[in-house]
Tab-separated table of C-alpha atoms in Angstrom:
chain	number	residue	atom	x	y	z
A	276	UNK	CA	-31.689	-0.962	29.014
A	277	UNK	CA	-28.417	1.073	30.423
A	278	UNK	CA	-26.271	-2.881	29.438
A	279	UNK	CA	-27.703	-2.198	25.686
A	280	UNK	CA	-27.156	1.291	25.781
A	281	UNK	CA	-23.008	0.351	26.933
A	282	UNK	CA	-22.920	-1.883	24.116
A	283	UNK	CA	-24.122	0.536	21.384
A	284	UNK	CA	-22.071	3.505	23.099
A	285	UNK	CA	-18.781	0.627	22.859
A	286	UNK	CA	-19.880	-0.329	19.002
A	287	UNK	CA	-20.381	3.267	17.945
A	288	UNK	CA	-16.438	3.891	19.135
A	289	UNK	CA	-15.081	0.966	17.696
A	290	UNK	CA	-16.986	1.965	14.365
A	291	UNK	CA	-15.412	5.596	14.606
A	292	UNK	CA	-12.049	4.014	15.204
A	293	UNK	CA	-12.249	1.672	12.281
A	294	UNK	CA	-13.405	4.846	10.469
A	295	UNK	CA	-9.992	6.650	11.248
A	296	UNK	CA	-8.205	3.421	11.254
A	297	UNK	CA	-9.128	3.110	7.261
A	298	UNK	CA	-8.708	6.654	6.694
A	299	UNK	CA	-5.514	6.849	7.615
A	300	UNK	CA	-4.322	3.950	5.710
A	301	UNK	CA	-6.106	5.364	3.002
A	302	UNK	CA	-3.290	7.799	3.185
A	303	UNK	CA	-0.751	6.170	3.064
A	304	UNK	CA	2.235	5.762	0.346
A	305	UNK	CA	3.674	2.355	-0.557
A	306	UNK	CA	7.018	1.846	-1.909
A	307	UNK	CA	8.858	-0.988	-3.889
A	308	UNK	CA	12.173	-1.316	-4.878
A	309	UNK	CA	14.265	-2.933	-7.843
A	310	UNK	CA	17.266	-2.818	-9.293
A	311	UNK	CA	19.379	-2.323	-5.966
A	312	UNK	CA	16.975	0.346	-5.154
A	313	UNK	CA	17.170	2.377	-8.462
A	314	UNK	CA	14.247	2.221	-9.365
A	315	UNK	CA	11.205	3.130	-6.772
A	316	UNK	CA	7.823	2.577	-7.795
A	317	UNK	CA	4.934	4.588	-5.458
A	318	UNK	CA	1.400	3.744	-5.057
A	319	UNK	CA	-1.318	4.538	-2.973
A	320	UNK	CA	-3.261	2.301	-0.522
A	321	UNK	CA	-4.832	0.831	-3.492
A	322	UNK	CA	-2.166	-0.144	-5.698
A	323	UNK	CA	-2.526	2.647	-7.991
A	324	UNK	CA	1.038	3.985	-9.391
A	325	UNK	CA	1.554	6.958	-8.366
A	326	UNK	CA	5.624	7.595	-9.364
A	327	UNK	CA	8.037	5.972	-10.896
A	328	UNK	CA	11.493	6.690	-10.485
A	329	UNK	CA	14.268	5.442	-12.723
A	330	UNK	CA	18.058	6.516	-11.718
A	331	UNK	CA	19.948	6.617	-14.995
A	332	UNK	CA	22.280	3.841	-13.918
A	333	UNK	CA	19.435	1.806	-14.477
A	334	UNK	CA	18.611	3.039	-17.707
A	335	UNK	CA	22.373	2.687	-19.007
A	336	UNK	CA	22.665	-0.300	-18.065
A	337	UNK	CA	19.790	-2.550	-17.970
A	338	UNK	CA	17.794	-2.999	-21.794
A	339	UNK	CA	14.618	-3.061	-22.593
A	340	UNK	CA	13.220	-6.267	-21.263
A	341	UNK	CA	15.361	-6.222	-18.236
A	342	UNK	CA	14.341	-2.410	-17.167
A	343	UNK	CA	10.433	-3.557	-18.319
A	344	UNK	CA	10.556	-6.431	-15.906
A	345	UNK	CA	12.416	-4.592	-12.815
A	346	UNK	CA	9.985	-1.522	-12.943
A	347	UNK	CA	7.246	-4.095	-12.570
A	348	UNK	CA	8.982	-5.598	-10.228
A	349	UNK	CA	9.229	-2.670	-8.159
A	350	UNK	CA	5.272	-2.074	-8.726
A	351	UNK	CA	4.546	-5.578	-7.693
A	352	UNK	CA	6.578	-5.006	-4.527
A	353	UNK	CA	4.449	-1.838	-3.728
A	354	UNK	CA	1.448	-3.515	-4.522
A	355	UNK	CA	2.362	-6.361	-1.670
A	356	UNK	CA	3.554	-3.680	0.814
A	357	UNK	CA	0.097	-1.384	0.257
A	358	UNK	CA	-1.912	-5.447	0.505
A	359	UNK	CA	-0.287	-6.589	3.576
A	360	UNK	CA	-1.134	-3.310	5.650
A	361	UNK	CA	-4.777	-3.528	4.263
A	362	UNK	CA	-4.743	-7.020	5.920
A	363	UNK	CA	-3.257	-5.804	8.702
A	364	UNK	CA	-5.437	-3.247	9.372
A	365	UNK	CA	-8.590	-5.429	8.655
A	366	UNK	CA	-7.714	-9.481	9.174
A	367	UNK	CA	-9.732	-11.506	6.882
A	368	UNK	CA	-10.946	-8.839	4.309
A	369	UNK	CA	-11.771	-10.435	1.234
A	370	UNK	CA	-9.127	-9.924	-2.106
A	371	UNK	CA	-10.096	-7.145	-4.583
């Protein structure tokens, strides 16, 4: 009885550190870069944009499919960074 209570006791603290493990992450901000850094796309730990920052050099000189496909770009990359410390945090969790 005392080796099953250890084992719950030592299952109940590895839950509670998951728990803060994913609420920390959770927390987190994710940032990707394009342009030579100029423009910085934010997101949260689920991918969801949160800003978008354009520097004006990047606007004056850059047109309209060129500054459309670097601010993705810089989503993307904050998508991959906010992805790979989701894996990290949780090795083998299936893909959204």
């Amino acid at each position: 009885m005392d080796e099953a209570m250890a084992r719950l006791e030592a299952l109940m603290a590895t839950a509670r550190r998951a728990e803060e493990a994913v609420a920390e992450w959770s927390a987190r901000r994710f940032t990707g870069r394009a342009d030579e850094g100029r423009i910085e796309a934010t997101t949260d730990a689920l991918g969801v944009l949160l800003d978008l920052r354009i520097h004006p050099l990047s606007r004056a000189r850059l047109d309209a499919r060129q500054l459309a496909d670097a601010i993705t770009s810089a989503i993307v990359r904050a998508e991959e960074a906010a992805e790979a410390a989701r894996n990290a945090l949780v090795p083998g969790l299936p893909h959204a």
